[in-house]
PDB file of C-alpha atoms in Angstrom:
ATOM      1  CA  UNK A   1       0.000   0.000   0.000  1.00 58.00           C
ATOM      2  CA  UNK A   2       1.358   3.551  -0.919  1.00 57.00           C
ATOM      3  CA  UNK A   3       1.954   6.190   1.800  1.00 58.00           C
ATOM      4  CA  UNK A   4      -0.929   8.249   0.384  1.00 59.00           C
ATOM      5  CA  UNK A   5      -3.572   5.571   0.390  1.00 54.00           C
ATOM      6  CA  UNK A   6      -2.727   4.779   4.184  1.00 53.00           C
ATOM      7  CA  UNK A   7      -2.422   8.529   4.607  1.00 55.00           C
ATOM      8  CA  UNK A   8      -5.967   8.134   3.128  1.00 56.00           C
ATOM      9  CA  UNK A   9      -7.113   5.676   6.103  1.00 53.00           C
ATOM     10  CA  UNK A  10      -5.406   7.199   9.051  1.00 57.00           C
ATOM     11  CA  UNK A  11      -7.307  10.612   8.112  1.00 60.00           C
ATOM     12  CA  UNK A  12     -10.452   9.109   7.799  1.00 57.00           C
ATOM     13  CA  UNK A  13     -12.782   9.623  10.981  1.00 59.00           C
ATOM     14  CA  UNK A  14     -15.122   7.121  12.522  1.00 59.00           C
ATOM     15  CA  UNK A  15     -18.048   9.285  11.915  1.00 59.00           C
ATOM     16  CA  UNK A  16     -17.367   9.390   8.067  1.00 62.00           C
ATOM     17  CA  UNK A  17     -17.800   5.633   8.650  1.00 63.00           C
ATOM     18  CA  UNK A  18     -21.423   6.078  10.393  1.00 66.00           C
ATOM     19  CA  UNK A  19     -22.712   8.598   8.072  1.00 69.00           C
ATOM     20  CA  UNK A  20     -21.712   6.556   4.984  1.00 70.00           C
ATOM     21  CA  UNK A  21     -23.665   3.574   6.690  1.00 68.00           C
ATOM     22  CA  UNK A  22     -26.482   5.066   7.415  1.00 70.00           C
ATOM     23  CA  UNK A  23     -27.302   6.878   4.154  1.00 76.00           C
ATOM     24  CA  UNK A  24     -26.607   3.086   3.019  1.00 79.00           C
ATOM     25  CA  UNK A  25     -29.247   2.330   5.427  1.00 78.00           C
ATOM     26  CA  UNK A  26     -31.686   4.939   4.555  1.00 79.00           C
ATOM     27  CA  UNK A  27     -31.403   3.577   0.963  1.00 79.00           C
ATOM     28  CA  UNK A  28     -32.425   0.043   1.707  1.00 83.00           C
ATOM     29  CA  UNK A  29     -35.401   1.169   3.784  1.00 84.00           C
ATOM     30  CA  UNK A  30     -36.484   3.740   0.634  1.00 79.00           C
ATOM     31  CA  UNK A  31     -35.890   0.519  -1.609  1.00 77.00           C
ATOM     32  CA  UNK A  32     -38.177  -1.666   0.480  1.00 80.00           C
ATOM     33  CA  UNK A  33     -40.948   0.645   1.210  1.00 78.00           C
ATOM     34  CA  UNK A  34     -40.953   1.292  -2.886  1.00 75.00           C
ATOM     35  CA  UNK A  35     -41.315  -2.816  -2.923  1.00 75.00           C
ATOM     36  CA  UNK A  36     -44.161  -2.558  -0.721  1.00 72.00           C
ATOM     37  CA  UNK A  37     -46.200   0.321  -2.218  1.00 72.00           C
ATOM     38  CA  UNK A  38     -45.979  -1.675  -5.692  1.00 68.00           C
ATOM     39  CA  UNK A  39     -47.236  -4.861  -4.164  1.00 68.00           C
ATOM     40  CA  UNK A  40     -49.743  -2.697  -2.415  1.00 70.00           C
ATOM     41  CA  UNK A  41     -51.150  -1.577  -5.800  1.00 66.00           C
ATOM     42  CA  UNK A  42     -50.587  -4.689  -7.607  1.00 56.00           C
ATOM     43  CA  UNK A  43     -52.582  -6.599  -4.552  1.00 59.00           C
ATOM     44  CA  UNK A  44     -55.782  -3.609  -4.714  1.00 57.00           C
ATOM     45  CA  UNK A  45     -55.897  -4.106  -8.631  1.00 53.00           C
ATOM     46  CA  UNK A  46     -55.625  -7.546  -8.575  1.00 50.00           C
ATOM     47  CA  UNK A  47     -57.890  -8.095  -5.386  1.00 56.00           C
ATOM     48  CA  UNK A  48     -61.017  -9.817  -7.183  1.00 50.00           C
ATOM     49  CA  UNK A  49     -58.716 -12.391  -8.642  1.00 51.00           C
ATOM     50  CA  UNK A  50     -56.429 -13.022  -5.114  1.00 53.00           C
ATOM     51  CA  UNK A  51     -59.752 -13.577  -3.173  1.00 52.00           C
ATOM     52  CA  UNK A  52     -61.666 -15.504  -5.720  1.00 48.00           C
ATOM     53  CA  UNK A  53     -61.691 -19.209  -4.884  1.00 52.00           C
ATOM     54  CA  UNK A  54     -60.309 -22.063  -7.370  1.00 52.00           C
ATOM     55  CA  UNK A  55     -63.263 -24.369  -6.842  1.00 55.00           C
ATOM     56  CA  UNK A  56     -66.634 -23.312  -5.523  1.00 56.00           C
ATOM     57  CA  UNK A  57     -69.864 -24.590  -5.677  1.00 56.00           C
ATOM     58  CA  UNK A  58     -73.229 -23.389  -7.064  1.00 62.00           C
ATOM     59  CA  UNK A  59     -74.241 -22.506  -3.637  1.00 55.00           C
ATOM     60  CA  UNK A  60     -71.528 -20.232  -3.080  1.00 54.00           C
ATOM     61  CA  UNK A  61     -71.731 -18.539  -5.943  1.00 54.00           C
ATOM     62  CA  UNK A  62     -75.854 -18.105  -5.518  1.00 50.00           C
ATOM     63  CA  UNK A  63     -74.944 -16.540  -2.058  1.00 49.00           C
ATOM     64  CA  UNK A  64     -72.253 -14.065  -3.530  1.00 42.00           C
ATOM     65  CA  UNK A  65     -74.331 -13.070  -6.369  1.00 39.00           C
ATOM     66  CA  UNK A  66     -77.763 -13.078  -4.720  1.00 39.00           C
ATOM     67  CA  UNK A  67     -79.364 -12.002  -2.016  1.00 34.00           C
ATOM     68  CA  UNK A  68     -78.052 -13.986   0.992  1.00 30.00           C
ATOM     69  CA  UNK A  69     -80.776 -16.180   2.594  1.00 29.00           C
ATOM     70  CA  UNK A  70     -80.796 -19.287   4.623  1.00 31.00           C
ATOM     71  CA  UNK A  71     -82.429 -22.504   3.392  1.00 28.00           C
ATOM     72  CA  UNK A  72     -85.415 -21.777   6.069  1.00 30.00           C
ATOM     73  CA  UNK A  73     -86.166 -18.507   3.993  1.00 28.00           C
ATOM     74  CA  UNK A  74     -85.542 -15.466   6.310  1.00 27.00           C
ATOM     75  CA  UNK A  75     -83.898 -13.046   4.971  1.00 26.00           C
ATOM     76  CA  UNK A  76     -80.814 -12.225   7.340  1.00 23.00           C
ATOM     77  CA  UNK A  77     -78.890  -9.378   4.990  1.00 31.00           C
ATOM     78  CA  UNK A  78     -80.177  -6.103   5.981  1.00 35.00           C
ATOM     79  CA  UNK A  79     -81.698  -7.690   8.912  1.00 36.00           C
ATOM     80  CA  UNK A  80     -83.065  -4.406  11.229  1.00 37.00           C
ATOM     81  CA  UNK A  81     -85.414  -4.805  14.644  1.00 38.00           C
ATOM     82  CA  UNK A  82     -88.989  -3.403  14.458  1.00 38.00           C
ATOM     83  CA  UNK A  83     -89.437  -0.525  17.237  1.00 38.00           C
ATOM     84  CA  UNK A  84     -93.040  -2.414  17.825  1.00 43.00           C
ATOM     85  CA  UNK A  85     -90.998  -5.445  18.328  1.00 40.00           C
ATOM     86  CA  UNK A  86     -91.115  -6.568  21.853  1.00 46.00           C
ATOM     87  CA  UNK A  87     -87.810  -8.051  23.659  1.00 44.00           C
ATOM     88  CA  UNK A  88     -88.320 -11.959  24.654  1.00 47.00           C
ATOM     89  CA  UNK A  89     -87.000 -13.263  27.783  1.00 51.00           C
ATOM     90  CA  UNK A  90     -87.966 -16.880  26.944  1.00 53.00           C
ATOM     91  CA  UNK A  91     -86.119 -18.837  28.831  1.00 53.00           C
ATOM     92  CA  UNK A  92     -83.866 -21.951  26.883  1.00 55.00           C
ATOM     93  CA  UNK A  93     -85.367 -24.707  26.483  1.00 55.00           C
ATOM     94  CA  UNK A  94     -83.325 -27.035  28.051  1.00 52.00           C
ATOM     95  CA  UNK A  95     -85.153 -30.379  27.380  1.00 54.00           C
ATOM     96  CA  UNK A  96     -83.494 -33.991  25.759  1.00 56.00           C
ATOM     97  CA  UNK A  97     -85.799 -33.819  22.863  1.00 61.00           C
ATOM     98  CA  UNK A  98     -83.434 -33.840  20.058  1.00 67.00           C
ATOM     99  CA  UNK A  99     -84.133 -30.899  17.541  1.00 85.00           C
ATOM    100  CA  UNK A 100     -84.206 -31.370  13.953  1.00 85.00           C
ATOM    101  CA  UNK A 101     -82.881 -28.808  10.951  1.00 89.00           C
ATOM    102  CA  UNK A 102     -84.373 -27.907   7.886  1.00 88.00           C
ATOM    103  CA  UNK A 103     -80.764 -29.098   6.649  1.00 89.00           C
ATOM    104  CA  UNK A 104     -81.055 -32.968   8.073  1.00 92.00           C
ATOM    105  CA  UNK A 105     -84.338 -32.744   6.608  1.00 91.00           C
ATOM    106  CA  UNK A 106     -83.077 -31.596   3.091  1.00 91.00           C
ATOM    107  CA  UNK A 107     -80.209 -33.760   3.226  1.00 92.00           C
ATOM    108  CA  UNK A 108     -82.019 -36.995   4.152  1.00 94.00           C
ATOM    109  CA  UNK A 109     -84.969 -36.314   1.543  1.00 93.00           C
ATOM    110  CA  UNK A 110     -82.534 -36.091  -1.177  1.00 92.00           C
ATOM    111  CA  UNK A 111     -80.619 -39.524   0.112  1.00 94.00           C
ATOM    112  CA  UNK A 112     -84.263 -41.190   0.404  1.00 94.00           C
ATOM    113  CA  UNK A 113     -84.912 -39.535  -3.346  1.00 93.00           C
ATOM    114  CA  UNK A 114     -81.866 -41.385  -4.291  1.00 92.00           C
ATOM    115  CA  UNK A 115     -82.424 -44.429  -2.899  1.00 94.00           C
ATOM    116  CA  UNK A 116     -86.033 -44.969  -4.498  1.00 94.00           C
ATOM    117  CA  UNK A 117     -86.244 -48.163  -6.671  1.00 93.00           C
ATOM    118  CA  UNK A 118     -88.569 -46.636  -9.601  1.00 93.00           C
ATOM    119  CA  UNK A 119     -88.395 -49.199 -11.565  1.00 90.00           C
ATOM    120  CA  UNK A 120     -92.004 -49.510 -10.464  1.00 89.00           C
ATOM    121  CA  UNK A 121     -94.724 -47.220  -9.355  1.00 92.00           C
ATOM    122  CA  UNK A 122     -93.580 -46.298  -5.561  1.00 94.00           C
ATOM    123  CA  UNK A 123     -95.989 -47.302  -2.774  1.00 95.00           C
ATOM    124  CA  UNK A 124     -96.194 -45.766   0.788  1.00 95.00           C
ATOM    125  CA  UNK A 125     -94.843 -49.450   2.200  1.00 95.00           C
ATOM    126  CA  UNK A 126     -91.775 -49.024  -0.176  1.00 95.00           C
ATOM    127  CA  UNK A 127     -91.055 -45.712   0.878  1.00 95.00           C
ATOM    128  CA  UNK A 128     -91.309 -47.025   4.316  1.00 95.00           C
ATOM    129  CA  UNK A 129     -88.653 -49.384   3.734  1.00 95.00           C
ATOM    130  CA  UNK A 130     -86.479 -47.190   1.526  1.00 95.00           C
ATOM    131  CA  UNK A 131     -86.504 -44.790   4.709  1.00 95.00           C
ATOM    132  CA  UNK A 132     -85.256 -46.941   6.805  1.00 94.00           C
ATOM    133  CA  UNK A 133     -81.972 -47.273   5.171  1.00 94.00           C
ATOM    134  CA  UNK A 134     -82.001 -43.409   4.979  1.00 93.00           C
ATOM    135  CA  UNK A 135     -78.341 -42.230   6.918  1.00 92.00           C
ATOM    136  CA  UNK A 136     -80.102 -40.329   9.613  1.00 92.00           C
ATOM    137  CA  UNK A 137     -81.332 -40.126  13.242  1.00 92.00           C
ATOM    138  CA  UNK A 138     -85.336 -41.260  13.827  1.00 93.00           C
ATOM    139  CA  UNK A 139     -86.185 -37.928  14.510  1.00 93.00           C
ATOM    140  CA  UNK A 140     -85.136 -36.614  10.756  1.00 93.00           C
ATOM    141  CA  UNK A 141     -87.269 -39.726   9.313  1.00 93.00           C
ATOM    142  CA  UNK A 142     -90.061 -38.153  11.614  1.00 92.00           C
ATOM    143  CA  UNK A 143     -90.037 -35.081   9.339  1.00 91.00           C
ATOM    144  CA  UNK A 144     -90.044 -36.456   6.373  1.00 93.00           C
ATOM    145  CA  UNK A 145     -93.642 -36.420   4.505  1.00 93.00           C
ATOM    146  CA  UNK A 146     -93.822 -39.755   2.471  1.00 94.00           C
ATOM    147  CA  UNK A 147     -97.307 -39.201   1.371  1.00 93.00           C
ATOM    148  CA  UNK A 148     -96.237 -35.650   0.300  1.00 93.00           C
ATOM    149  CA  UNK A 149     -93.172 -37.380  -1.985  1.00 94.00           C
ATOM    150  CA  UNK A 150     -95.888 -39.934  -3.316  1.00 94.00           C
ATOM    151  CA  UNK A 151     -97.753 -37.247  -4.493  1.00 95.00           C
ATOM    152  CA  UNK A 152     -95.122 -36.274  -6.421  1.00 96.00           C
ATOM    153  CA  UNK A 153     -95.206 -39.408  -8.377  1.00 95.00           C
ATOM    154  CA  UNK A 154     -98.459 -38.044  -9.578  1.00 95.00           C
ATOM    155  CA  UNK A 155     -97.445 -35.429 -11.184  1.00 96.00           C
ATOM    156  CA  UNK A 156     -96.932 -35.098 -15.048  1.00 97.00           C
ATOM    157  CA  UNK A 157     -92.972 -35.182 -14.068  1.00 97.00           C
ATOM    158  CA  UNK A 158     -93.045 -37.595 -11.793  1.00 96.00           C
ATOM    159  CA  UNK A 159     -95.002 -40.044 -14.678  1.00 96.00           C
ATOM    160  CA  UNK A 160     -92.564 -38.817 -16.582  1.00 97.00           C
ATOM    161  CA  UNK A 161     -90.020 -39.863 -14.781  1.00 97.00           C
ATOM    162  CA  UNK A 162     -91.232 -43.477 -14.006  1.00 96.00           C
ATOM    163  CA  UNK A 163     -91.857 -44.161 -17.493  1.00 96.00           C
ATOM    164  CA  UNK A 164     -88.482 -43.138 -18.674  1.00 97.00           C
ATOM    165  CA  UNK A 165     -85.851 -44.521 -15.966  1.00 95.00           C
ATOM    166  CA  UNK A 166     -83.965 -45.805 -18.568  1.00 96.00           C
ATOM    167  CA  UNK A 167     -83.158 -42.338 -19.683  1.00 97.00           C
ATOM    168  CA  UNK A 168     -82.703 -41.315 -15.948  1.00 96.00           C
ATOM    169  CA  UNK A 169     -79.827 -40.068 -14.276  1.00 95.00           C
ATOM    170  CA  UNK A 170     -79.740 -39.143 -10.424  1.00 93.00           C
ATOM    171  CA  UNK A 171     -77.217 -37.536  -7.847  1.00 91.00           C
ATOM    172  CA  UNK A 172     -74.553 -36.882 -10.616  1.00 90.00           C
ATOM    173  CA  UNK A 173     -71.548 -34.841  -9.652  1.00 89.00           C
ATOM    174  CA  UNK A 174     -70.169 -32.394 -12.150  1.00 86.00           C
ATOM    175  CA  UNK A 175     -67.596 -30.086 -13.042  1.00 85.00           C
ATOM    176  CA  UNK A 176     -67.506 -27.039 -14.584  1.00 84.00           C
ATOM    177  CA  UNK A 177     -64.738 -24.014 -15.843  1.00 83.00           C
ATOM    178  CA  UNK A 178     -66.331 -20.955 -15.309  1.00 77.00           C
ATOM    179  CA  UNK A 179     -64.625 -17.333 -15.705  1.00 77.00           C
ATOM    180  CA  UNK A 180     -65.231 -14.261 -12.831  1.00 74.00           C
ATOM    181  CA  UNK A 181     -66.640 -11.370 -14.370  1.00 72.00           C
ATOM    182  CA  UNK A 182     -64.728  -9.578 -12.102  1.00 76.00           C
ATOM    183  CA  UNK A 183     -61.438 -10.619 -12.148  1.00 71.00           C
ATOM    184  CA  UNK A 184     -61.450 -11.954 -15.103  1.00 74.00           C
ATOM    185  CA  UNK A 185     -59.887 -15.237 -13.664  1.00 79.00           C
ATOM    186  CA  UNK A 186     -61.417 -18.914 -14.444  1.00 76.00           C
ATOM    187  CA  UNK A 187     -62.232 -20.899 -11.488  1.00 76.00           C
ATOM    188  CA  UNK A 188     -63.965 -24.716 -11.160  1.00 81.00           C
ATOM    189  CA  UNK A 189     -67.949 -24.863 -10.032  1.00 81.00           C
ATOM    190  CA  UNK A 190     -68.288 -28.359  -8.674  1.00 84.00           C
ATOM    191  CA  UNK A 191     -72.314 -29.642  -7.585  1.00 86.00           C
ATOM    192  CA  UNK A 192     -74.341 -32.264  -7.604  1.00 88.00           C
ATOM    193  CA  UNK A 193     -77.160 -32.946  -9.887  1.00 92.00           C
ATOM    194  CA  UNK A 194     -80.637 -34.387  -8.162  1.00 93.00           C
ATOM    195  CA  UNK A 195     -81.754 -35.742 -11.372  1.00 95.00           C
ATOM    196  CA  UNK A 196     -82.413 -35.284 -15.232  1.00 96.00           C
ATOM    197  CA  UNK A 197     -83.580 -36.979 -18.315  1.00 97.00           C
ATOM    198  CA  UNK A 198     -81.414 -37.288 -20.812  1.00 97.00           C
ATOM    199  CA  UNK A 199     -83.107 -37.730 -24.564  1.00 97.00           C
ATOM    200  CA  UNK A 200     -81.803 -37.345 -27.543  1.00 94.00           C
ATOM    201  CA  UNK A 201     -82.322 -33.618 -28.462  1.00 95.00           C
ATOM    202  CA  UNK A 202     -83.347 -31.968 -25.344  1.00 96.00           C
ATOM    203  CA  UNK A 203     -82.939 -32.537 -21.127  1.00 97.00           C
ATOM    204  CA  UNK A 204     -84.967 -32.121 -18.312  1.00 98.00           C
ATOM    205  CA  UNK A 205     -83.371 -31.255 -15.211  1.00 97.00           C
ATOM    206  CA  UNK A 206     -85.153 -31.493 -11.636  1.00 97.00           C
ATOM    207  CA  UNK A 207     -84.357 -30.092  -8.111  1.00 95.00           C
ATOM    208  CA  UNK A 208     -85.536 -30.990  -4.753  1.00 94.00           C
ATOM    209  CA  UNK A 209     -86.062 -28.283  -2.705  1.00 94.00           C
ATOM    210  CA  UNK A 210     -87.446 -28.822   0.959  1.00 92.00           C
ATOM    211  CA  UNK A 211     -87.334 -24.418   1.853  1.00 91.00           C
ATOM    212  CA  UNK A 212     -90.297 -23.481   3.577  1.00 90.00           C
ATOM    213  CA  UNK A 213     -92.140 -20.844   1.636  1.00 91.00           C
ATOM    214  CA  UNK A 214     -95.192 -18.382   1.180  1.00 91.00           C
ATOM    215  CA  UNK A 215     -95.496 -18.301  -2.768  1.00 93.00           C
ATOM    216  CA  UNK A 216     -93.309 -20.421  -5.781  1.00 94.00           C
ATOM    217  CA  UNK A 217     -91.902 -17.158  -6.966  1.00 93.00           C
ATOM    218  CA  UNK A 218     -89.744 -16.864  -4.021  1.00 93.00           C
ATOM    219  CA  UNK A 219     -88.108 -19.482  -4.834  1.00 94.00           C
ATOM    220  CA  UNK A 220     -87.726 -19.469  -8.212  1.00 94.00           C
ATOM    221  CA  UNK A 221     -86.259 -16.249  -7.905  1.00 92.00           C
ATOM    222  CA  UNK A 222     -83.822 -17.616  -5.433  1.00 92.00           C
ATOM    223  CA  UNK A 223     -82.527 -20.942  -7.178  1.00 93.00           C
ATOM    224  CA  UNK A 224     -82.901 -19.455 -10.737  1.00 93.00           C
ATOM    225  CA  UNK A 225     -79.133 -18.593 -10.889  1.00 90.00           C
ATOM    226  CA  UNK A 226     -77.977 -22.331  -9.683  1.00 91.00           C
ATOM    227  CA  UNK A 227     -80.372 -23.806 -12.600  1.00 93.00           C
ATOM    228  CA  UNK A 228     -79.022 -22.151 -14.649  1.00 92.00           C
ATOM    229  CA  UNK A 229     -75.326 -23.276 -13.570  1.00 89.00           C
ATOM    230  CA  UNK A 230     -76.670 -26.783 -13.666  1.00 92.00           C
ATOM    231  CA  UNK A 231     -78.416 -26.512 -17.142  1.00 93.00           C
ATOM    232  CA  UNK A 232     -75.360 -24.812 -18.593  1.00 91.00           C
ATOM    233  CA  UNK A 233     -73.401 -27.837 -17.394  1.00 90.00           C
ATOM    234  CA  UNK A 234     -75.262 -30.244 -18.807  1.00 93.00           C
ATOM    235  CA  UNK A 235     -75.640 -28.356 -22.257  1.00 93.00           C
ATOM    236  CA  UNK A 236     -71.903 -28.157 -22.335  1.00 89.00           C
ATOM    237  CA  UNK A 237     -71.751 -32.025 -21.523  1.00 90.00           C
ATOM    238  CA  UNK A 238     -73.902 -33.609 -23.687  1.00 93.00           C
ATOM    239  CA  UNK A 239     -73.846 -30.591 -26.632  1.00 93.00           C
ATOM    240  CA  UNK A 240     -77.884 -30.385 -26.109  1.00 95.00           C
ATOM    241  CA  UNK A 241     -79.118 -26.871 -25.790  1.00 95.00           C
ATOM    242  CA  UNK A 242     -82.884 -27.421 -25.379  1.00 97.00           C
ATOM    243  CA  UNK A 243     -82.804 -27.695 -21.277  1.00 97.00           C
ATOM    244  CA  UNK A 244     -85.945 -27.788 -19.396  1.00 97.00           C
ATOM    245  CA  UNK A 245     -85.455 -26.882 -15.782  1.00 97.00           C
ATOM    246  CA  UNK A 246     -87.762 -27.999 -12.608  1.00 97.00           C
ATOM    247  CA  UNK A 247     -88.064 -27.285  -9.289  1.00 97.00           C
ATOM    248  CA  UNK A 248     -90.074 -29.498  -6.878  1.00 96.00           C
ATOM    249  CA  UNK A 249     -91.099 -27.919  -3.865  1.00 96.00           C
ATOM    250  CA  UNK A 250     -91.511 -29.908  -0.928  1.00 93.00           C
ATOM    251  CA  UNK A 251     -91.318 -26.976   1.976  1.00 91.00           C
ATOM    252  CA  UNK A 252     -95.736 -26.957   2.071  1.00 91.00           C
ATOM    253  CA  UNK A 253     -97.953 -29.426   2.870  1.00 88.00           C
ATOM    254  CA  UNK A 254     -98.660 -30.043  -1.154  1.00 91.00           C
ATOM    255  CA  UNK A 255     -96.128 -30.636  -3.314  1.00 94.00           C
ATOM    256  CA  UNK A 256     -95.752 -27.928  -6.338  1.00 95.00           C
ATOM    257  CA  UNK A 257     -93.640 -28.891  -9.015  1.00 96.00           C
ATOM    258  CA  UNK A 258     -92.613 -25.627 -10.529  1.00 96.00           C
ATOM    259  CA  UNK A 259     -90.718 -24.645 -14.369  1.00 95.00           C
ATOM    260  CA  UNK A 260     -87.911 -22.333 -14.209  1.00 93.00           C
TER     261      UNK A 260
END
């Protein structure tokens, strides 16, 4: 080393040293908060597609798209208390008799639905018997109407039905790519099919639906969008586009079956 380079060193002060590191210092902070404000604005431009899900199914997209409501039919979005209203102090009711949901109910109509043998007309002692084997608790069976699901059978779509199983399909999962208007982003819907008919140039598609309700239109209005879903699956499936859609309504104490 030449005289004037260690000249150099032995007249260079400690606090030439500090202030050289920390304007080093200051840099890397400016650097990383820049990082951070881009992924900041990349994150709020891009937030439809970060928070959209890869696989949903037609239920979640009818309650992001729709007016929320639960499957007893009060509506809970918007959900304000009536000044006439008058508090309740009813106290719990703290007894062992098991309480049932409109979803057990829902779920184990749709299993009994599925387990039907219709290769002949149904009959209130079959039913019976199909119940039985019905994945529940005897409470749920309670609930469930049989003579209300017989009536059914009675029905233009339920002779239908009977008189074309070999063109009937039941509880049939499918899969679907679907794009987010949004986002822009494609994302899997994933559901299960109650039932359809599959002929040659057009499909009917059914739906059990055990909601409670006042008029048809309510639900209509609500399951519309989830048809829909369905019937575009199947018309992407099978290459059919004449879909007829159905909704059976089991939530009264007559069955309606109802076109969508």
């Amino acid at each position: 080393m030449t005289r004037e380079a260690i000249g150099q060193l032995e007249n260079k002060s400690p606090l030439q040293d500090s202030s050289q590191a920390d304007n080093r210092q200051s840099e890397i902070i400016k650097e990383a908060l820049e990082m951070l404000k881009e992924v900041e604005v990349y994150n709020t431009l891009h937030r439809a597609a970060i928070e959209l899900p890869s696989v949903q199914t037609p239920s979640q997209i009818k309650k992001f798209y729709e007016p929320v409501m639960d499957m007893e039919g009060v509506q809970i979005a918007n959900q304000t208390q009536s000044p006439e209203k008058q508090i309740s102090f009813d106290l719990p009711d703290f007894s062992t008799k098991e309480k049932v949901t409109g979803a057990e109910i829902g779920s184990a109509t749709h299993e009994l639905m599925q387990r039907m043998d219709l290769s002949q007309q149904p009959t209130l002692a079959s039913l019976t018997e199909t119940l039985k084997q019905v994945q529940t608790s005897p409470a749920v069976r309670d609930k469930i109407n049989l003579s209300k699901i017989l009536a059914f059978f009675d029905t233009p779509l339920g002779q239908e039905i009977l008189a074309n199983t070999n063109h009937l399909y039941r509880e049939q999962p499918f899969s679907m790519l679907k794009k987010d208007q949004k986002s822009q982003e494609d994302f899997v819907v994933r559901g299960i099919l109650d039932g359809y008919l599959l002929y040659e140039n057009r499909i009917v598609l059914f739906d059990y639906k055990t909601d409670r309700y006042d008029e048809p239109s309510q639900l209509i209005d609500r399951y519309r969008g989830q048809l829909a879903l369905y019937g575009e699956a199947l018309s992407r499936a099978y290459s059919i586009e004449n879909i007829e859609k159905y909704l059976i309504l089991l939530g009264k104490d007559e069955v309606q079956v109802v076109k969508v």
